[in-house]
GROMACS .gro file of C-alpha atoms in nm:
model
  199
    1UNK     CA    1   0.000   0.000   0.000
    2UNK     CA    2   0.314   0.256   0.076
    3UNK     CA    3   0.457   0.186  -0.229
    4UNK     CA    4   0.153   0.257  -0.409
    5UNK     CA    5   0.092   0.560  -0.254
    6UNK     CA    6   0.459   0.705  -0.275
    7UNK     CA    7   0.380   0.659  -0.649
    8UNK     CA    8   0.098   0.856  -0.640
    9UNK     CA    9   0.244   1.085  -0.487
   10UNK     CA   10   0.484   1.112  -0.729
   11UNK     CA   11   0.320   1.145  -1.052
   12UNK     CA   12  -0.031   1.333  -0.903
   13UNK     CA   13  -0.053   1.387  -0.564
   14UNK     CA   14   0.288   1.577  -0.460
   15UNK     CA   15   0.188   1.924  -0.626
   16UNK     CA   16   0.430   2.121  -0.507
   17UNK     CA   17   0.715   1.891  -0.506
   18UNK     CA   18   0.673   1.688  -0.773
   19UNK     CA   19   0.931   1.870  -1.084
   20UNK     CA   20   0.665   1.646  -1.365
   21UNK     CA   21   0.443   1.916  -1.404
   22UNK     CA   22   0.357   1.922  -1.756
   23UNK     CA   23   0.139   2.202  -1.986
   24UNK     CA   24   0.195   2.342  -2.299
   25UNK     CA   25   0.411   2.635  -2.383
   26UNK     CA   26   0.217   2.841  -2.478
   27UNK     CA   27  -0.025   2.850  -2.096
   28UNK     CA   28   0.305   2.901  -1.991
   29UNK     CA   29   0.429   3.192  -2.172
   30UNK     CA   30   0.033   3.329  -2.126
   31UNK     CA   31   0.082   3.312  -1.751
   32UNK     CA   32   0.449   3.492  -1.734
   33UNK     CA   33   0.264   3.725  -1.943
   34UNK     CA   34   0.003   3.814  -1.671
   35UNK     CA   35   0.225   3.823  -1.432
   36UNK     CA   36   0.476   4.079  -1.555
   37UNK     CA   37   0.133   4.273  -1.639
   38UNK     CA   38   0.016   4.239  -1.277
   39UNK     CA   39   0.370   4.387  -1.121
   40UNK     CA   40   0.324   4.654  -1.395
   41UNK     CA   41   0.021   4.758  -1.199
   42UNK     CA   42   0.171   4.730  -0.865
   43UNK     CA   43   0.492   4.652  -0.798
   44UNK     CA   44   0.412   4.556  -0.429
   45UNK     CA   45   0.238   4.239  -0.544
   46UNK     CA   46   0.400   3.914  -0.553
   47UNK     CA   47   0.343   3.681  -0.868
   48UNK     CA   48   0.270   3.332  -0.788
   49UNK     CA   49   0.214   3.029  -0.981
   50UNK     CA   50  -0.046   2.743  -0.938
   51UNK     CA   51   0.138   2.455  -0.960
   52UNK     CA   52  -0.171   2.235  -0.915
   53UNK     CA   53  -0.503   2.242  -0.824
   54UNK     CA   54  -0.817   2.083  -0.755
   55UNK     CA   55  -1.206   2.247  -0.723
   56UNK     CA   56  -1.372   1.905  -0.600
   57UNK     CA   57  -1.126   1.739  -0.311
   58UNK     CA   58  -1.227   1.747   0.016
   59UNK     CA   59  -1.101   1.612   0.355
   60UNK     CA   60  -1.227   1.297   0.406
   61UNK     CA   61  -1.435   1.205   0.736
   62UNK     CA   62  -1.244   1.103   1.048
   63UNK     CA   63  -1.367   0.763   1.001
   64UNK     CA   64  -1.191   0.764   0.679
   65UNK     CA   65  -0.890   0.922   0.783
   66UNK     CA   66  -0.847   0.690   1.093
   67UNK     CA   67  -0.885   0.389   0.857
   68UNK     CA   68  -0.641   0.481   0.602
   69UNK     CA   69  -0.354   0.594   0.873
   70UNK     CA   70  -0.436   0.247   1.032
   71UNK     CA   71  -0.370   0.091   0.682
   72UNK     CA   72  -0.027   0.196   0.647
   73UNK     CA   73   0.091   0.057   0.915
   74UNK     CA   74   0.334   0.365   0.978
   75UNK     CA   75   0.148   0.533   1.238
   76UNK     CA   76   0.129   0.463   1.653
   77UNK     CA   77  -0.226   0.396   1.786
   78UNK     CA   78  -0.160   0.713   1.972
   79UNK     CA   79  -0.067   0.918   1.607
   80UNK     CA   80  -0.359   0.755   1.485
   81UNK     CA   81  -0.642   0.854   1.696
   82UNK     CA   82  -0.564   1.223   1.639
   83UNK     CA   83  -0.605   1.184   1.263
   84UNK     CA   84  -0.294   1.369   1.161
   85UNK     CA   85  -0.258   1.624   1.458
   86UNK     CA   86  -0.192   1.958   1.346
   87UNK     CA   87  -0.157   1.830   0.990
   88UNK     CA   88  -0.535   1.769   1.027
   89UNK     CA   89  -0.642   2.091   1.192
   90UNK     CA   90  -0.497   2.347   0.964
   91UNK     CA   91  -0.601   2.452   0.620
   92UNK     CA   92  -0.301   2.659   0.500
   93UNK     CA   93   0.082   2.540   0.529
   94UNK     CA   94   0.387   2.710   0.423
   95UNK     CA   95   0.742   2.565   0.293
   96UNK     CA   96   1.043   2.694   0.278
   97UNK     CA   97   1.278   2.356   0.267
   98UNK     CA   98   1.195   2.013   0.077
   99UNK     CA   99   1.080   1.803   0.385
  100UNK     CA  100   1.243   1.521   0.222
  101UNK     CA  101   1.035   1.168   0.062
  102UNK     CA  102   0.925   1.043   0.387
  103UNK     CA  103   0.822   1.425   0.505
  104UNK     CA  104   0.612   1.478   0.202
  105UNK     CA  105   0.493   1.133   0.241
  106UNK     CA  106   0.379   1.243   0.568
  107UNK     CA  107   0.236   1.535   0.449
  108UNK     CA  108   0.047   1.343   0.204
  109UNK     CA  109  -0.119   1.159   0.430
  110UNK     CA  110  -0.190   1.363   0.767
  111UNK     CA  111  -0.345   1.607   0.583
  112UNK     CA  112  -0.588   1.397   0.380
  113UNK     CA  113  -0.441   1.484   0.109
  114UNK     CA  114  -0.374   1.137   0.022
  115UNK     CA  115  -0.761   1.102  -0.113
  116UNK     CA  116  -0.701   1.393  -0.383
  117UNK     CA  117  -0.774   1.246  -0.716
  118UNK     CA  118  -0.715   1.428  -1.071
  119UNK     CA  119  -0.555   1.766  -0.993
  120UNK     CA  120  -0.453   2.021  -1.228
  121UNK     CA  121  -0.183   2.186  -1.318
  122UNK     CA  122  -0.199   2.519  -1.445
  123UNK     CA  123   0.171   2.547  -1.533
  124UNK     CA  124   0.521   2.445  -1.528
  125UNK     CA  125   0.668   2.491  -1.147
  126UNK     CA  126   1.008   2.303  -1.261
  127UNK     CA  127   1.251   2.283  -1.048
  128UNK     CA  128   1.103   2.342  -0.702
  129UNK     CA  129   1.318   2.136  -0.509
  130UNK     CA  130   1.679   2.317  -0.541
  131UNK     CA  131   1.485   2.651  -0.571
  132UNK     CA  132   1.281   2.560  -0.245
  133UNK     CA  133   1.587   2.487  -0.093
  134UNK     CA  134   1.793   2.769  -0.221
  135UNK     CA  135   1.546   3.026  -0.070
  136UNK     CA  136   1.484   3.142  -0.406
  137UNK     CA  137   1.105   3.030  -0.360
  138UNK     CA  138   0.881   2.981  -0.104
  139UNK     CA  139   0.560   2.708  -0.107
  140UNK     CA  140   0.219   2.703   0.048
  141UNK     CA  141  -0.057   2.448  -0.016
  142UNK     CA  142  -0.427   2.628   0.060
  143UNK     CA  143  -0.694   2.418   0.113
  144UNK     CA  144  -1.093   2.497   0.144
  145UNK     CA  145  -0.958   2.874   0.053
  146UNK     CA  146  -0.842   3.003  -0.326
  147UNK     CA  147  -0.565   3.244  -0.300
  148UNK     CA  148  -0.641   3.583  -0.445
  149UNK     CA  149  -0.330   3.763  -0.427
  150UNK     CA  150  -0.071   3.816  -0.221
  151UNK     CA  151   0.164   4.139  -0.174
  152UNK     CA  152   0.493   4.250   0.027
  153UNK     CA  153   0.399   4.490   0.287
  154UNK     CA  154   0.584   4.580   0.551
  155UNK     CA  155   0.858   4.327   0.503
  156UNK     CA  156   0.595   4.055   0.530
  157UNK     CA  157   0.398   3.866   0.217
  158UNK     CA  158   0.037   3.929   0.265
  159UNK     CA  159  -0.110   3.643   0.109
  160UNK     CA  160  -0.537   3.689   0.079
  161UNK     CA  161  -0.745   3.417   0.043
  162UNK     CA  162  -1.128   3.326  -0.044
  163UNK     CA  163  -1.280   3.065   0.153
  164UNK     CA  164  -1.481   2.792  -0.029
  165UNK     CA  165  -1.671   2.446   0.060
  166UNK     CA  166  -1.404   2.243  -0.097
  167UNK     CA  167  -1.085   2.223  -0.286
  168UNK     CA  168  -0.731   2.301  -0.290
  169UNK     CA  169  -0.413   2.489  -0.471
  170UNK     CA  170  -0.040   2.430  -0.411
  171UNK     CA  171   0.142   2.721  -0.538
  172UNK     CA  172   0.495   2.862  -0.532
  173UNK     CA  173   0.607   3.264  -0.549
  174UNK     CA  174   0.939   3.388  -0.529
  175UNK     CA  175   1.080   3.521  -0.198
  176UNK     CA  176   1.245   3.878  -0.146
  177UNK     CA  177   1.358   3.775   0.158
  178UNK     CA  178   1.590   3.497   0.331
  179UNK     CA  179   1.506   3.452   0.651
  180UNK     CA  180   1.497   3.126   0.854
  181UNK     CA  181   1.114   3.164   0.917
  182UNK     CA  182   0.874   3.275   0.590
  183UNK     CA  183   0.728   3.628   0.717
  184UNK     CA  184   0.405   3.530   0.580
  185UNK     CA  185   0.037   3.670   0.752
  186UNK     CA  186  -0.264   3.503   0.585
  187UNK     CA  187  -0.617   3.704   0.556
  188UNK     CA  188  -0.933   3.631   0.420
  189UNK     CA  189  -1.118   3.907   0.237
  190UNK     CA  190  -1.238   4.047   0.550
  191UNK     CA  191  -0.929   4.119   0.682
  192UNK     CA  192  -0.886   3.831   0.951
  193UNK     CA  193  -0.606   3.636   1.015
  194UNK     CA  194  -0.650   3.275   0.890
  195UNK     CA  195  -0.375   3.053   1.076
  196UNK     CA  196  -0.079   2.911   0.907
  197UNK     CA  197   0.159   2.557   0.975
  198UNK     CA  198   0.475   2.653   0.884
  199UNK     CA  199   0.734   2.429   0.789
   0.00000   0.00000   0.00000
């Protein structure tokens, strides 16, 4: 069942660290387009790129949850029984270092994420590992919420978000900052905080 999974998350479910990311040149070019347009417009905001995406996934019940962690037989009774921990409680997560195979697989499966079938993926979002790691870029996976922009104010990236009933986006935007811990304050459209995991 691990190995399976680790596949999966390979090929569809990793979207933010998986470098096979395939669309056509011509999205891609499109999308640099826009965003050179947006900073045009205001040079405060931050482009970002949708690396994938899906409109329909949602967390799966805690019955669910508790079955598949039991499944893999990776987890500790104790592990299992609170679903995923904080993994499971939070809806927005920020990276700024590749958590490694058995992080992300991890990841993959505290959050729920594991049951995510058929994502998108808007555009290209090669080489995210060395730039992840490099500091060049930083990552945040969004989920129940759809990122509307997000701008450098302050010395901090002001990411805003719309919440909706289900889905989720993995996306990547380069940093103007290096600093050990991503400066980043989340908001909905009304202004209030929405928390953050960081890595």
């Amino acid at each position: 069942m691990r190995k399976i999974l680790t596949t999966c998350f390979l090929t569809t479910v990793s979207l933010a660290f998986s470098p096979l990311i395939l669309v056509s040149a011509n999205n891609v070019n499109g999308n640099q387009q826009e965003l050179k347009q947006t900073n045009r417009r205001n040079p405060n905001e931050i482009p970002f790129k949708v690396c994938g995406e899906s409109n329909t996934w949602k967390r799966p019940t805690a019955a669910e949850q508790r079955k598949h962690l039991q499944s893999l037989s990776r987890y500790s009774p104790a592990e299992i029984e609170q679903l995923g921990g904080n993994y499971w409680k939070f809806n927005i997560f920020s990276f700024i270092n590749y958590p490694g195979g058995s992080g992300s697989f991890d990841l993959i499966n505290r959050t729920g994420l594991w049951q995510l079938k058929n994502p998108t993926r808007p555009v290209r979002c090669d080489n995210y590992i060395a730039e992840l790691n490099a500091k060049k870029i930083a990552g945040v996976w969004v989920f129940s919420h759809k990122i509307v922009n997000i701008e450098w104010v302050g010395g901090r990236y002001v990411m805003q978000v719309k919440q909706t009933k289900q889905g989720a986006q993995v996306i990547q935007f380069p940093r103007r900052e290096t600093l050990q811990t991503l400066p980043l304050t989340v908001v909905n459209q009304n202004g209030k905080k929405v928390a953050v995991l960081a890595d």
